PDB file of C-alpha atoms in Angstrom:
ATOM      1  CA  MET A 724      -4.386  -6.118 -23.483  1.00  0.00           C
ATOM      2  CA  ALA A 725      -4.027  -4.708 -27.001  1.00  0.00           C
ATOM      3  CA  LEU A 726      -0.639  -3.291 -26.763  1.00  0.00           C
ATOM      4  CA  ARG A 727       2.028  -1.281 -28.397  1.00  0.00           C
ATOM      5  CA  VAL A 728       5.496  -0.565 -27.402  1.00  0.00           C
ATOM      6  CA  LEU A 729       7.354   2.585 -27.430  1.00  0.00           C
ATOM      7  CA  SER A 730      11.292   3.333 -26.834  1.00  0.00           C
ATOM      8  CA  ALA A 731      13.297   5.572 -28.044  1.00  0.00           C
ATOM      9  CA  THR A 732      16.326   3.863 -27.643  1.00  0.00           C
ATOM     10  CA  LEU A 733      15.527   0.741 -28.506  1.00  0.00           C
ATOM     11  CA  LEU A 734      17.858  -1.418 -30.698  1.00  0.00           C
ATOM     12  CA  THR A 735      16.781  -4.557 -30.084  1.00  0.00           C
ATOM     13  CA  VAL A 736      13.112  -5.155 -30.161  1.00  0.00           C
ATOM     14  CA  PRO A 737      11.329  -7.343 -26.951  1.00  0.00           C
ATOM     15  CA  LYS A 738       8.430  -9.011 -27.865  1.00  0.00           C
ATOM     16  CA  LEU A 739       5.999  -9.276 -25.023  1.00  0.00           C
ATOM     17  CA  HIS A 740       3.410 -12.252 -24.466  1.00  0.00           C
ATOM     18  CA  SER A 741       0.706 -12.585 -22.212  1.00  0.00           C
ATOM     19  CA  SER A 742       0.552 -14.636 -19.379  1.00  0.00           C
ATOM     20  CA  LYS A 743      -1.359 -15.907 -16.429  1.00  0.00           C
ATOM     21  CA  LYS A 744      -2.930 -12.924 -14.312  1.00  0.00           C
ATOM     22  CA  ARG A 745      -1.118 -11.582 -11.127  1.00  0.00           C
ATOM     23  CA  ASP A 746      -2.519  -8.689  -8.697  1.00  0.00           C
ATOM     24  CA  GLY A 747      -4.999  -7.526 -11.500  1.00  0.00           C
ATOM     25  CA  PHE A 748      -2.628  -7.631 -14.286  1.00  0.00           C
ATOM     26  CA  SER A 749      -1.399  -9.718 -17.314  1.00  0.00           C
ATOM     27  CA  GLU A 750       1.917 -10.872 -16.631  1.00  0.00           C
ATOM     28  CA  ALA A 751       3.984 -10.164 -19.568  1.00  0.00           C
ATOM     29  CA  ARG A 752       7.391 -12.457 -20.804  1.00  0.00           C
ATOM     30  CA  VAL A 753       9.839 -10.360 -22.627  1.00  0.00           C
ATOM     31  CA  SER A 754      11.326 -12.416 -25.727  1.00  0.00           C
ATOM     32  CA  LEU A 755      14.416 -10.717 -26.989  1.00  0.00           C
ATOM     33  CA  SER A 756      14.753 -10.724 -31.025  1.00  0.00           C
ATOM     34  CA  SER A 757      18.660 -12.354 -30.079  1.00  0.00           C
ATOM     35  CA  SER A 758      19.886 -13.840 -27.444  1.00  0.00           C
ATOM     36  CA  ILE A 759      21.598 -11.585 -25.012  1.00  0.00           C
ATOM     37  CA  PRO A 760      25.277 -12.446 -25.478  1.00  0.00           C
ATOM     38  CA  ARG A 761      24.500 -11.636 -29.256  1.00  0.00           C
ATOM     39  CA  VAL A 762      23.020  -8.241 -28.668  1.00  0.00           C
ATOM     40  CA  SER A 763      26.201  -6.980 -27.339  1.00  0.00           C
ATOM     41  CA  GLY A 764      24.680  -4.574 -24.778  1.00  0.00           C
ATOM     42  CA  ARG A 765      21.741  -3.412 -27.419  1.00  0.00           C
ATOM     43  CA  ILE A 766      18.990  -3.725 -25.222  1.00  0.00           C
ATOM     44  CA  GLY A 767      16.609  -1.351 -25.625  1.00  0.00           C
ATOM     45  CA  SER A 768      14.312   0.047 -22.741  1.00  0.00           C
ATOM     46  CA  ILE A 769      11.671  -2.268 -21.986  1.00  0.00           C
ATOM     47  CA  ARG A 770       8.667  -1.863 -23.620  1.00  0.00           C
ATOM     48  CA  CYS A 771       5.929  -2.000 -21.423  1.00  0.00           C
ATOM     49  CA  GLN A 772       2.962  -4.339 -22.554  1.00  0.00           C
ATOM     50  CA  ALA A 773       1.721  -0.946 -20.734  1.00  0.00           C
ATOM     51  CA  LEU A 774       1.357   1.173 -23.801  1.00  0.00           C
ATOM     52  CA  GLY A 775      -1.998   0.721 -25.501  1.00  0.00           C
ATOM     53  CA  GLU A 776      -3.528   2.040 -28.544  1.00  0.00           C
ATOM     54  CA  GLY A 777      -5.659   4.359 -26.888  1.00  0.00           C
ATOM     55  CA  SER A 778      -4.445   6.104 -23.654  1.00  0.00           C
ATOM     56  CA  VAL A 779      -7.490   6.797 -21.758  1.00  0.00           C
ATOM     57  CA  ASP A 780      -6.311   9.932 -20.720  1.00  0.00           C
ATOM     58  CA  GLY A 781      -3.898  11.016 -23.115  1.00  0.00           C
ATOM     59  CA  ILE A 782      -0.949  10.834 -21.017  1.00  0.00           C
ATOM     60  CA  VAL A 783       2.235   8.646 -21.210  1.00  0.00           C
ATOM     61  CA  TYR A 784       3.600   8.203 -18.181  1.00  0.00           C
ATOM     62  CA  GLN A 785       7.548   7.329 -17.096  1.00  0.00           C
ATOM     63  CA  GLY A 786       7.962   4.204 -15.511  1.00  0.00           C
ATOM     64  CA  THR A 787      11.126   2.809 -13.612  1.00  0.00           C
ATOM     65  CA  TYR A 788      11.732   0.163 -16.545  1.00  0.00           C
ATOM     66  CA  GLY A 789       9.960   2.585 -19.361  1.00  0.00           C
ATOM     67  CA  PRO A 790       6.824   4.618 -20.399  1.00  0.00           C
ATOM     68  CA  TRP A 791       3.290   3.140 -19.812  1.00  0.00           C
ATOM     69  CA  THR A 792      -0.112   4.539 -20.052  1.00  0.00           C
ATOM     70  CA  VAL A 793      -3.593   3.940 -19.193  1.00  0.00           C
ATOM     71  CA  ASP A 794      -5.378   2.358 -21.937  1.00  0.00           C
ATOM     72  CA  SER A 795      -9.481   1.087 -22.554  1.00  0.00           C
ATOM     73  CA  SER A 796      -7.805  -2.188 -21.232  1.00  0.00           C
ATOM     74  CA  ASP A 797      -7.645  -0.797 -17.746  1.00  0.00           C
ATOM     75  CA  VAL A 798     -11.095  -0.204 -17.493  1.00  0.00           C
ATOM     76  CA  ARG A 799     -11.264  -3.373 -14.952  1.00  0.00           C
ATOM     77  CA  GLU A 800      -8.003  -2.518 -13.035  1.00  0.00           C
ATOM     78  CA  MET A 801      -9.895   1.297 -12.855  1.00  0.00           C
ATOM     79  CA  ALA A 802     -12.683  -0.366 -11.442  1.00  0.00           C
ATOM     80  CA  ARG A 803     -10.624  -2.214  -8.802  1.00  0.00           C
ATOM     81  CA  VAL A 804      -8.919   1.203  -8.020  1.00  0.00           C
ATOM     82  CA  ILE A 805     -12.319   2.793  -6.923  1.00  0.00           C
ATOM     83  CA  LEU A 806     -13.429  -0.555  -4.845  1.00  0.00           C
ATOM     84  CA  TYR A 807      -9.999  -0.011  -3.099  1.00  0.00           C
ATOM     85  CA  ARG A 808     -10.509   3.180  -2.138  1.00  0.00           C
ATOM     86  CA  SER A 809     -14.035   2.810  -1.274  1.00  0.00           C
ATOM     87  CA  GLY A 810     -12.971  -0.114   1.383  1.00  0.00           C
ATOM     88  CA  LEU A 811     -10.448   2.219   2.511  1.00  0.00           C
ATOM     89  CA  VAL A 812     -13.605   5.041   3.198  1.00  0.00           C
ATOM     90  CA  THR A 813     -15.624   2.260   4.719  1.00  0.00           C
ATOM     91  CA  ALA A 814     -12.785   1.497   7.272  1.00  0.00           C
ATOM     92  CA  ALA A 815     -12.232   5.036   8.148  1.00  0.00           C
ATOM     93  CA  ALA A 816     -16.258   6.095   8.419  1.00  0.00           C
ATOM     94  CA  SER A 817     -16.578   3.080  10.785  1.00  0.00           C
ATOM     95  CA  PHE A 818     -13.247   3.734  12.789  1.00  0.00           C
ATOM     96  CA  VAL A 819     -14.278   7.351  13.174  1.00  0.00           C
ATOM     97  CA  VAL A 820     -18.197   6.803  14.176  1.00  0.00           C
ATOM     98  CA  ALA A 821     -16.805   3.739  16.894  1.00  0.00           C
ATOM     99  CA  ALA A 822     -14.205   6.032  18.315  1.00  0.00           C
ATOM    100  CA  SER A 823     -16.318   8.537  18.646  1.00  0.00           C
ATOM    101  CA  ALA A 824     -18.077   7.443  21.922  1.00  0.00           C
ATOM    102  CA  SER A 825     -15.070   7.965  23.421  1.00  0.00           C
ATOM    103  CA  PHE A 826     -15.369  11.460  23.404  1.00  0.00           C
ATOM    104  CA  LEU A 827     -19.111  11.990  23.579  1.00  0.00           C
ATOM    105  CA  PRO A 828     -21.517  12.689  26.600  1.00  0.00           C
ATOM    106  CA  GLU A 829     -22.284   9.612  28.950  1.00  0.00           C
ATOM    107  CA  ASN A 830     -25.551   8.316  28.358  1.00  0.00           C
ATOM    108  CA  SER A 831     -26.367  10.703  25.910  1.00  0.00           C
ATOM    109  CA  LEU A 832     -28.936   9.121  22.626  1.00  0.00           C
ATOM    110  CA  LEU A 833     -25.997   8.928  20.125  1.00  0.00           C
ATOM    111  CA  SER A 834     -23.628   7.779  22.852  1.00  0.00           C
ATOM    112  CA  ASN A 835     -25.658   4.757  23.373  1.00  0.00           C
ATOM    113  CA  VAL A 836     -26.646   4.598  19.897  1.00  0.00           C
ATOM    114  CA  VAL A 837     -22.949   3.871  18.586  1.00  0.00           C
ATOM    115  CA  ASN A 838     -22.054   2.175  21.934  1.00  0.00           C
ATOM    116  CA  GLU A 839     -24.777  -0.309  20.905  1.00  0.00           C
ATOM    117  CA  ASN A 840     -23.653  -1.114  17.281  1.00  0.00           C
ATOM    118  CA  LEU A 841     -19.928  -0.816  18.156  1.00  0.00           C
ATOM    119  CA  ASN A 842     -19.626  -4.780  16.816  1.00  0.00           C
ATOM    120  CA  SER A 843     -21.164  -4.032  13.968  1.00  0.00           C
ATOM    121  CA  LEU A 844     -18.960  -1.026  13.058  1.00  0.00           C
ATOM    122  CA  TYR A 845     -15.985  -3.271  14.241  1.00  0.00           C
ATOM    123  CA  VAL A 846     -17.025  -5.804  11.165  1.00  0.00           C
ATOM    124  CA  LEU A 847     -17.939  -3.277   9.049  1.00  0.00           C
ATOM    125  CA  GLY A 848     -14.291  -1.652   9.061  1.00  0.00           C
ATOM    126  CA  ALA A 849     -12.799  -4.954   9.087  1.00  0.00           C
ATOM    127  CA  GLY A 850     -14.430  -5.705   6.014  1.00  0.00           C
ATOM    128  CA  GLY A 851     -13.457  -2.569   4.265  1.00  0.00           C
ATOM    129  CA  LEU A 852     -10.051  -2.998   5.092  1.00  0.00           C
ATOM    130  CA  GLY A 853      -9.953  -6.380   3.956  1.00  0.00           C
ATOM    131  CA  LEU A 854     -11.507  -5.818   0.832  1.00  0.00           C
ATOM    132  CA  SER A 855      -8.701  -2.778   0.416  1.00  0.00           C
ATOM    133  CA  LEU A 856      -5.957  -5.182   1.149  1.00  0.00           C
ATOM    134  CA  TYR A 857      -7.386  -7.741  -1.320  1.00  0.00           C
ATOM    135  CA  LEU A 858      -6.907  -5.188  -4.018  1.00  0.00           C
ATOM    136  CA  ILE A 859      -4.397  -3.271  -3.050  1.00  0.00           C
ATOM    137  CA  HIS A 860      -1.096  -3.014  -5.943  1.00  0.00           C
ATOM    138  CA  ILE A 861       2.062  -3.845  -3.767  1.00  0.00           C
ATOM    139  CA  TYR A 862       4.798  -4.658  -6.439  1.00  0.00           C
ATOM    140  CA  VAL A 863       6.050  -6.991  -3.637  1.00  0.00           C
ATOM    141  CA  THR A 864       3.916  -9.847  -3.617  1.00  0.00           C
ATOM    142  CA  GLU A 865       5.407 -11.232  -0.425  1.00  0.00           C
ATOM    143  CA  ILE A 866       4.447  -7.922   1.293  1.00  0.00           C
ATOM    144  CA  LYS A 867       1.189  -7.575  -0.125  1.00  0.00           C
ATOM    145  CA  ARG A 868       0.428 -11.546   1.254  1.00  0.00           C
ATOM    146  CA  THR A 869       2.126 -10.780   4.465  1.00  0.00           C
ATOM    147  CA  LEU A 870      -0.342  -7.810   5.296  1.00  0.00           C
ATOM    148  CA  GLN A 871      -3.353 -10.012   4.306  1.00  0.00           C
ATOM    149  CA  ALA A 872      -1.780 -12.814   6.270  1.00  0.00           C
ATOM    150  CA  LEU A 873      -1.928  -9.961   9.629  1.00  0.00           C
ATOM    151  CA  TRP A 874      -5.384  -8.708   8.466  1.00  0.00           C
ATOM    152  CA  ALA A 875      -6.524 -12.551   8.779  1.00  0.00           C
ATOM    153  CA  LEU A 876      -5.112 -13.101  11.963  1.00  0.00           C
ATOM    154  CA  GLY A 877      -6.455 -10.047  13.261  1.00  0.00           C
ATOM    155  CA  VAL A 878     -10.052 -10.984  12.217  1.00  0.00           C
ATOM    156  CA  VAL A 879      -9.128 -14.490  13.679  1.00  0.00           C
ATOM    157  CA  GLY A 880      -8.057 -13.150  16.874  1.00  0.00           C
ATOM    158  CA  SER A 881     -11.142 -10.470  16.843  1.00  0.00           C
ATOM    159  CA  LEU A 882     -13.734 -13.196  16.817  1.00  0.00           C
ATOM    160  CA  ALA A 883     -11.803 -15.536  19.214  1.00  0.00           C
ATOM    161  CA  THR A 884     -11.771 -12.689  21.962  1.00  0.00           C
ATOM    162  CA  TYR A 885     -14.793 -11.758  21.239  1.00  0.00           C
ATOM    163  CA  THR A 886     -16.804 -15.166  21.419  1.00  0.00           C
ATOM    164  CA  SER A 887     -14.441 -16.380  24.261  1.00  0.00           C
ATOM    165  CA  LEU A 888     -14.085 -13.557  26.316  1.00  0.00           C
ATOM    166  CA  ALA A 889     -15.917 -10.660  25.813  1.00  0.00           C
ATOM    167  CA  GLN A 890     -19.346 -11.941  25.073  1.00  0.00           C
ATOM    168  CA  PRO A 891     -19.437 -14.090  28.235  1.00  0.00           C
ATOM    169  CA  THR A 892     -18.945 -10.824  30.255  1.00  0.00           C
ATOM    170  CA  GLY A 893     -21.747  -9.462  28.463  1.00  0.00           C
ATOM    171  CA  GLN A 894     -19.393  -6.778  27.042  1.00  0.00           C
ATOM    172  CA  ASN A 895     -19.054  -5.884  23.259  1.00  0.00           C
ATOM    173  CA  LEU A 896     -15.715  -6.375  21.775  1.00  0.00           C
ATOM    174  CA  ILE A 897     -14.161  -3.023  21.808  1.00  0.00           C
ATOM    175  CA  GLN A 898     -15.180  -2.426  25.389  1.00  0.00           C
ATOM    176  CA  TYR A 899     -13.666  -5.404  26.424  1.00  0.00           C
ATOM    177  CA  VAL A 900     -10.278  -4.629  24.521  1.00  0.00           C
ATOM    178  CA  VAL A 901     -10.353  -0.979  26.521  1.00  0.00           C
ATOM    179  CA  ALA A 902     -10.666  -2.662  29.553  1.00  0.00           C
ATOM    180  CA  ASN A 903      -8.402  -4.968  29.171  1.00  0.00           C
ATOM    181  CA  PRO A 904      -5.108  -4.227  27.611  1.00  0.00           C
ATOM    182  CA  MET A 905      -4.042  -7.627  27.228  1.00  0.00           C
ATOM    183  CA  ALA A 906      -6.688  -8.283  24.325  1.00  0.00           C
ATOM    184  CA  VAL A 907      -4.667  -6.576  22.078  1.00  0.00           C
ATOM    185  CA  TRP A 908      -2.092  -9.095  21.257  1.00  0.00           C
ATOM    186  CA  PHE A 909      -5.183 -10.774  19.674  1.00  0.00           C
ATOM    187  CA  VAL A 910      -6.714  -7.844  17.838  1.00  0.00           C
ATOM    188  CA  GLY A 911      -3.368  -6.168  17.041  1.00  0.00           C
ATOM    189  CA  PRO A 912      -2.315  -7.647  13.950  1.00  0.00           C
ATOM    190  CA  LEU A 913      -5.630  -6.214  12.035  1.00  0.00           C
ATOM    191  CA  PHE A 914      -4.490  -2.922  12.928  1.00  0.00           C
ATOM    192  CA  ALA A 915      -0.843  -3.933  12.196  1.00  0.00           C
ATOM    193  CA  ALA A 916      -2.212  -4.842   8.400  1.00  0.00           C
ATOM    194  CA  LEU A 917      -3.714  -0.927   8.420  1.00  0.00           C
ATOM    195  CA  THR A 918      -0.125   0.070   9.540  1.00  0.00           C
ATOM    196  CA  GLY A 919       1.236  -1.433   6.485  1.00  0.00           C
ATOM    197  CA  LEU A 920      -1.366  -0.087   4.320  1.00  0.00           C
ATOM    198  CA  VAL A 921      -0.634   3.257   5.363  1.00  0.00           C
ATOM    199  CA  PHE A 922       2.783   2.963   5.324  1.00  0.00           C
ATOM    200  CA  LYS A 923       2.578   2.034   1.681  1.00  0.00           C
ATOM    201  CA  GLU A 924       1.008   5.242   1.099  1.00  0.00           C
ATOM    202  CA  GLY A 925       3.122   7.728   2.835  1.00  0.00           C
ATOM    203  CA  PRO A 926       6.281   7.967   4.622  1.00  0.00           C
ATOM    204  CA  LEU A 927       9.096   7.181   2.773  1.00  0.00           C
ATOM    205  CA  LYS A 928       9.054  10.561   1.337  1.00  0.00           C
ATOM    206  CA  ILE A 929       7.951  12.653   4.317  1.00  0.00           C
ATOM    207  CA  VAL A 930      11.058  12.059   6.359  1.00  0.00           C
ATOM    208  CA  ASP A 931      12.071  15.452   6.035  1.00  0.00           C
ATOM    209  CA  TYR A 932       8.392  16.733   7.743  1.00  0.00           C
ATOM    210  CA  VAL A 933       9.537  14.341  10.574  1.00  0.00           C
ATOM    211  CA  LYS A 934      13.131  13.896  10.815  1.00  0.00           C
ATOM    212  CA  LYS A 935      13.634  16.364  14.091  1.00  0.00           C
ATOM    213  CA  LEU A 936      11.046  14.102  16.004  1.00  0.00           C
ATOM    214  CA  VAL A 937      12.591  10.717  14.297  1.00  0.00           C
ATOM    215  CA  SER A 938      16.413  11.522  13.893  1.00  0.00           C
ATOM    216  CA  ALA A 939      17.384   7.933  15.606  1.00  0.00           C
ATOM    217  CA  LEU A 940      15.383   6.071  12.237  1.00  0.00           C
ATOM    218  CA  GLN A 941      16.646   8.363  10.120  1.00  0.00           C
ATOM    219  CA  LYS A 942      19.567   5.899   8.920  1.00  0.00           C
ATOM    220  CA  ILE A 943      16.987   2.775   8.847  1.00  0.00           C
ATOM    221  CA  PHE A 944      14.985   4.987   6.282  1.00  0.00           C
ATOM    222  CA  ARG A 945      17.769   6.058   4.264  1.00  0.00           C
ATOM    223  CA  ARG A 946      18.852   2.149   4.055  1.00  0.00           C
ATOM    224  CA  VAL A 947      15.216   1.546   2.985  1.00  0.00           C
ATOM    225  CA  ARG A 948      15.156   3.868   0.983  1.00  0.00           C
ATOM    226  CA  ARG A 949      18.555   2.439  -0.981  1.00  0.00           C
ATOM    227  CA  LEU A 950      16.704  -0.910  -1.233  1.00  0.00           C
ATOM    228  CA  ARG A 951      13.814   0.377  -3.013  1.00  0.00           C
ATOM    229  CA  GLU A 952      15.801   2.486  -5.383  1.00  0.00           C
ATOM    230  CA  GLN A 953      17.737  -0.587  -6.168  1.00  0.00           C
ATOM    231  CA  ASN A 954      14.718  -3.204  -6.729  1.00  0.00           C
ATOM    232  CA  GLY A 955      12.560  -0.885  -8.569  1.00  0.00           C
ATOM    233  CA  VAL A 956      10.016  -0.918  -5.678  1.00  0.00           C
ATOM    234  CA  SER A 957       7.993   2.162  -4.947  1.00  0.00           C
ATOM    235  CA  LEU A 958       5.808   1.701  -1.762  1.00  0.00           C
ATOM    236  CA  CYS A 959       4.753   5.243  -1.137  1.00  0.00           C
ATOM    237  CA  TYR A 960       2.740   8.563  -2.302  1.00  0.00           C
ATOM    238  CA  GLY A 961       4.770  10.996   0.256  1.00  0.00           C
ATOM    239  CA  LYS A 962       1.434  11.643   1.960  1.00  0.00           C
ATOM    240  CA  LEU A 963       2.215  13.144   5.220  1.00  0.00           C
ATOM    241  CA  GLU A 964      -1.007  12.501   6.826  1.00  0.00           C
ATOM    242  CA  ALA A 965       0.004   8.514   6.166  1.00  0.00           C
ATOM    243  CA  GLY A 966       3.200   8.995   7.636  1.00  0.00           C
ATOM    244  CA  ILE A 967       1.929  10.443  10.645  1.00  0.00           C
ATOM    245  CA  LEU A 968      -0.662   7.668  10.881  1.00  0.00           C
ATOM    246  CA  THR A 969       2.432   4.872  10.602  1.00  0.00           C
ATOM    247  CA  PHE A 970       3.427   6.335  14.110  1.00  0.00           C
ATOM    248  CA  ILE A 971       0.189   7.120  15.854  1.00  0.00           C
ATOM    249  CA  ILE A 972      -1.332   3.727  15.084  1.00  0.00           C
ATOM    250  CA  PRO A 973       1.427   1.186  16.712  1.00  0.00           C
ATOM    251  CA  THR A 974       1.952   3.619  19.321  1.00  0.00           C
ATOM    252  CA  ILE A 975      -1.774   4.241  21.007  1.00  0.00           C
ATOM    253  CA  LEU A 976      -1.758   0.288  20.593  1.00  0.00           C
ATOM    254  CA  LEU A 977       1.464  -0.589  22.419  1.00  0.00           C
ATOM    255  CA  GLY A 978       0.537   2.371  24.830  1.00  0.00           C
ATOM    256  CA  HIS A 979      -2.580   1.112  25.660  1.00  0.00           C
ATOM    257  CA  LEU A 980      -0.952  -2.734  25.895  1.00  0.00           C
ATOM    258  CA  THR A 981       1.633  -1.821  28.060  1.00  0.00           C
ATOM    259  CA  GLY A 982       0.242   0.246  30.070  1.00  0.00           C
ATOM    260  CA  VAL A 983       2.663   3.327  30.275  1.00  0.00           C
ATOM    261  CA  MET A 984       0.123   5.692  28.623  1.00  0.00           C
ATOM    262  CA  ASP A 985      -2.464   7.873  30.888  1.00  0.00           C
ATOM    263  CA  ASP A 986      -5.785   8.150  29.188  1.00  0.00           C
ATOM    264  CA  GLY A 987      -5.534  11.885  27.987  1.00  0.00           C
ATOM    265  CA  VAL A 988      -2.643  10.754  26.282  1.00  0.00           C
ATOM    266  CA  LYS A 989      -4.793   8.123  24.179  1.00  0.00           C
ATOM    267  CA  LEU A 990      -7.460  10.399  23.842  1.00  0.00           C
ATOM    268  CA  THR A 991      -5.228  12.878  22.249  1.00  0.00           C
ATOM    269  CA  LEU A 992      -3.517  10.143  20.021  1.00  0.00           C
ATOM    270  CA  LEU A 993      -7.273   8.974  19.273  1.00  0.00           C
ATOM    271  CA  ALA A 994      -8.613  12.272  18.231  1.00  0.00           C
ATOM    272  CA  SER A 995      -5.654  12.824  15.917  1.00  0.00           C
ATOM    273  CA  TRP A 996      -5.871   9.087  14.299  1.00  0.00           C
ATOM    274  CA  MET A 997      -9.665   9.969  13.417  1.00  0.00           C
ATOM    275  CA  ALA A 998      -8.832  13.708  11.637  1.00  0.00           C
ATOM    276  CA  LEU A 999      -5.702  11.586   9.676  1.00  0.00           C
ATOM    277  CA  PHE A1000      -7.560   8.785   8.814  1.00  0.00           C
ATOM    278  CA  VAL A1001     -10.681  10.842   7.588  1.00  0.00           C
ATOM    279  CA  ILE A1002      -7.987  13.123   5.913  1.00  0.00           C
ATOM    280  CA  PHE A1003      -6.195  10.151   4.485  1.00  0.00           C
ATOM    281  CA  ALA A1004      -9.242   8.118   3.170  1.00  0.00           C
ATOM    282  CA  ALA A1005     -10.690  11.606   1.419  1.00  0.00           C
ATOM    283  CA  ARG A1006      -7.613  12.400  -0.121  1.00  0.00           C
ATOM    284  CA  LYS A1007      -7.692   9.214  -2.132  1.00  0.00           C
ATOM    285  CA  PHE A1008     -10.609  10.557  -4.341  1.00  0.00           C
ATOM    286  CA  THR A1009      -8.176  13.629  -5.251  1.00  0.00           C
ATOM    287  CA  GLN A1010      -5.532  11.245  -6.316  1.00  0.00           C
ATOM    288  CA  PRO A1011      -5.502  10.239  -9.624  1.00  0.00           C
ATOM    289  CA  ILE A1012      -6.014   6.458 -10.374  1.00  0.00           C
ATOM    290  CA  LYS A1013      -3.096   6.032 -12.394  1.00  0.00           C
ATOM    291  CA  ASP A1014      -1.251   6.315  -8.817  1.00  0.00           C
ATOM    292  CA  ASP A1015      -3.217   2.914  -7.389  1.00  0.00           C
ATOM    293  CA  ILE A1016      -2.947   1.019 -10.561  1.00  0.00           C
ATOM    294  CA  GLY A1017       0.683   1.250 -10.229  1.00  0.00           C
ATOM    295  CA  ASP A1018       3.835   1.658 -12.306  1.00  0.00           C
ATOM    296  CA  LYS A1019       3.045  -1.146 -14.989  1.00  0.00           C
ATOM    297  CA  SER A1020       6.385  -1.126 -15.958  1.00  0.00           C
ATOM    298  CA  VAL A1021       7.512  -2.802 -12.763  1.00  0.00           C
ATOM    299  CA  PHE A1022       4.564  -5.505 -12.971  1.00  0.00           C
ATOM    300  CA  ILE A1023       5.948  -6.342 -16.532  1.00  0.00           C
ATOM    301  CA  PHE A1024       9.744  -6.341 -15.006  1.00  0.00           C
ATOM    302  CA  ASN A1025       8.783  -8.632 -12.360  1.00  0.00           C
ATOM    303  CA  ALA A1026       7.736 -11.053 -14.884  1.00  0.00           C
ATOM    304  CA  LEU A1027      10.883 -11.127 -16.747  1.00  0.00           C
ATOM    305  CA  PRO A1028      13.285 -13.697 -16.576  1.00  0.00           C
ATOM    306  CA  ASP A1029      16.245 -12.966 -13.892  1.00  0.00           C
ATOM    307  CA  GLU A1030      18.799 -13.153 -16.832  1.00  0.00           C
ATOM    308  CA  GLU A1031      16.315 -10.330 -18.948  1.00  0.00           C
ATOM    309  CA  LYS A1032      16.316  -8.331 -15.662  1.00  0.00           C
ATOM    310  CA  LYS A1033      20.011  -8.143 -15.181  1.00  0.00           C
ATOM    311  CA  ALA A1034      20.061  -7.375 -19.005  1.00  0.00           C
ATOM    312  CA  LEU A1035      17.674  -4.323 -18.691  1.00  0.00           C
ATOM    313  CA  ILE A1036      18.845  -2.976 -15.540  1.00  0.00           C
ATOM    314  CA  GLU A1037      22.241  -2.620 -17.122  1.00  0.00           C
ATOM    315  CA  LYS A1038      21.027  -1.223 -20.255  1.00  0.00           C
ATOM    316  CA  LEU A1039      19.136   1.231 -17.776  1.00  0.00           C
ATOM    317  CA  GLN A1040      22.314   1.846 -16.308  1.00  0.00           C
ATOM    318  CA  GLN A1041      24.133   2.573 -19.054  1.00  0.00           C
ATOM    319  CA  GLU A1042      21.594   4.936 -20.267  1.00  0.00           C
ATOM    320  CA  LYS A1043      21.454   7.008 -16.789  1.00  0.00           C
ATOM    321  CA  LEU A1044      25.642   7.369 -17.239  1.00  0.00           C
ATOM    322  CA  LYS A1045      25.302   8.614 -20.873  1.00  0.00           C
ATOM    323  CA  ASN A1046      22.714  11.194 -19.457  1.00  0.00           C
ATOM    324  CA  LEU A1047      24.975  12.534 -16.953  1.00  0.00           C
ATOM    325  CA  ASP A1048      27.623  13.180 -19.634  1.00  0.00           C
TER     326      ASP A1048
END
């Protein structure tokens, strides 16, 4: 990546060297031109490998650890973002079509067509979700790997349920899960991965919208937000529909598994899930590409040695205190 570094406050210039790829970005290692003890606190802002010669949109974004731009070398990342969003649309469209069978008149032509293709729709939706989880940009790699593992576990569980339980009884997978709530244990991880994905997009910034309904969870959200700020990790864009989906998806699955939810409530929640999922997927294409590329300064920061991370955080805290004065 052809890079140029910016910093208004820099006194000692870090040199960035690209190394192996991680999550689609070139990792960078910052080598300070003098050792940390010798610079006596005169460590400048991180000069993200993120500032290229030619910004695609002409905008310099202020990241958590320094300014960055979307440049011509990010074309590959733009393609990944488009594929990521396309996977979401595929998953949403497949889910909505499959779920519509619950609201269509029985034995109608459309209902029969949908019911005959439920397995194909399930595979298509799971594939779209898998593509998005493969391409998703999450700053904490462990979270990304966990979501991918849940997806894989759900796919294996779904395949095992279909071949061993549903197919022998002449049912498709979805019909079997609806008739046998305990099967949620096998397919559930797939939807847990979906819940994690929508959580990444929404709830931490929309607590104010739902605090009256989830007041018991407010302390937990505050702690998560505090940890996020301390570690420079941002997980969401504050989308209301994403935040609501984070609660609806596990609620309907757990309600079906435990049997404590009647069909009327399940259908209401299912309709809400359908509508919100469509809105969620559609809005991804009105969102700036840079949002799904992510704060490139965080990726650079995560690649730094621990000693340089600590020094940089101290410098940023000093700058913050100066600004407050």
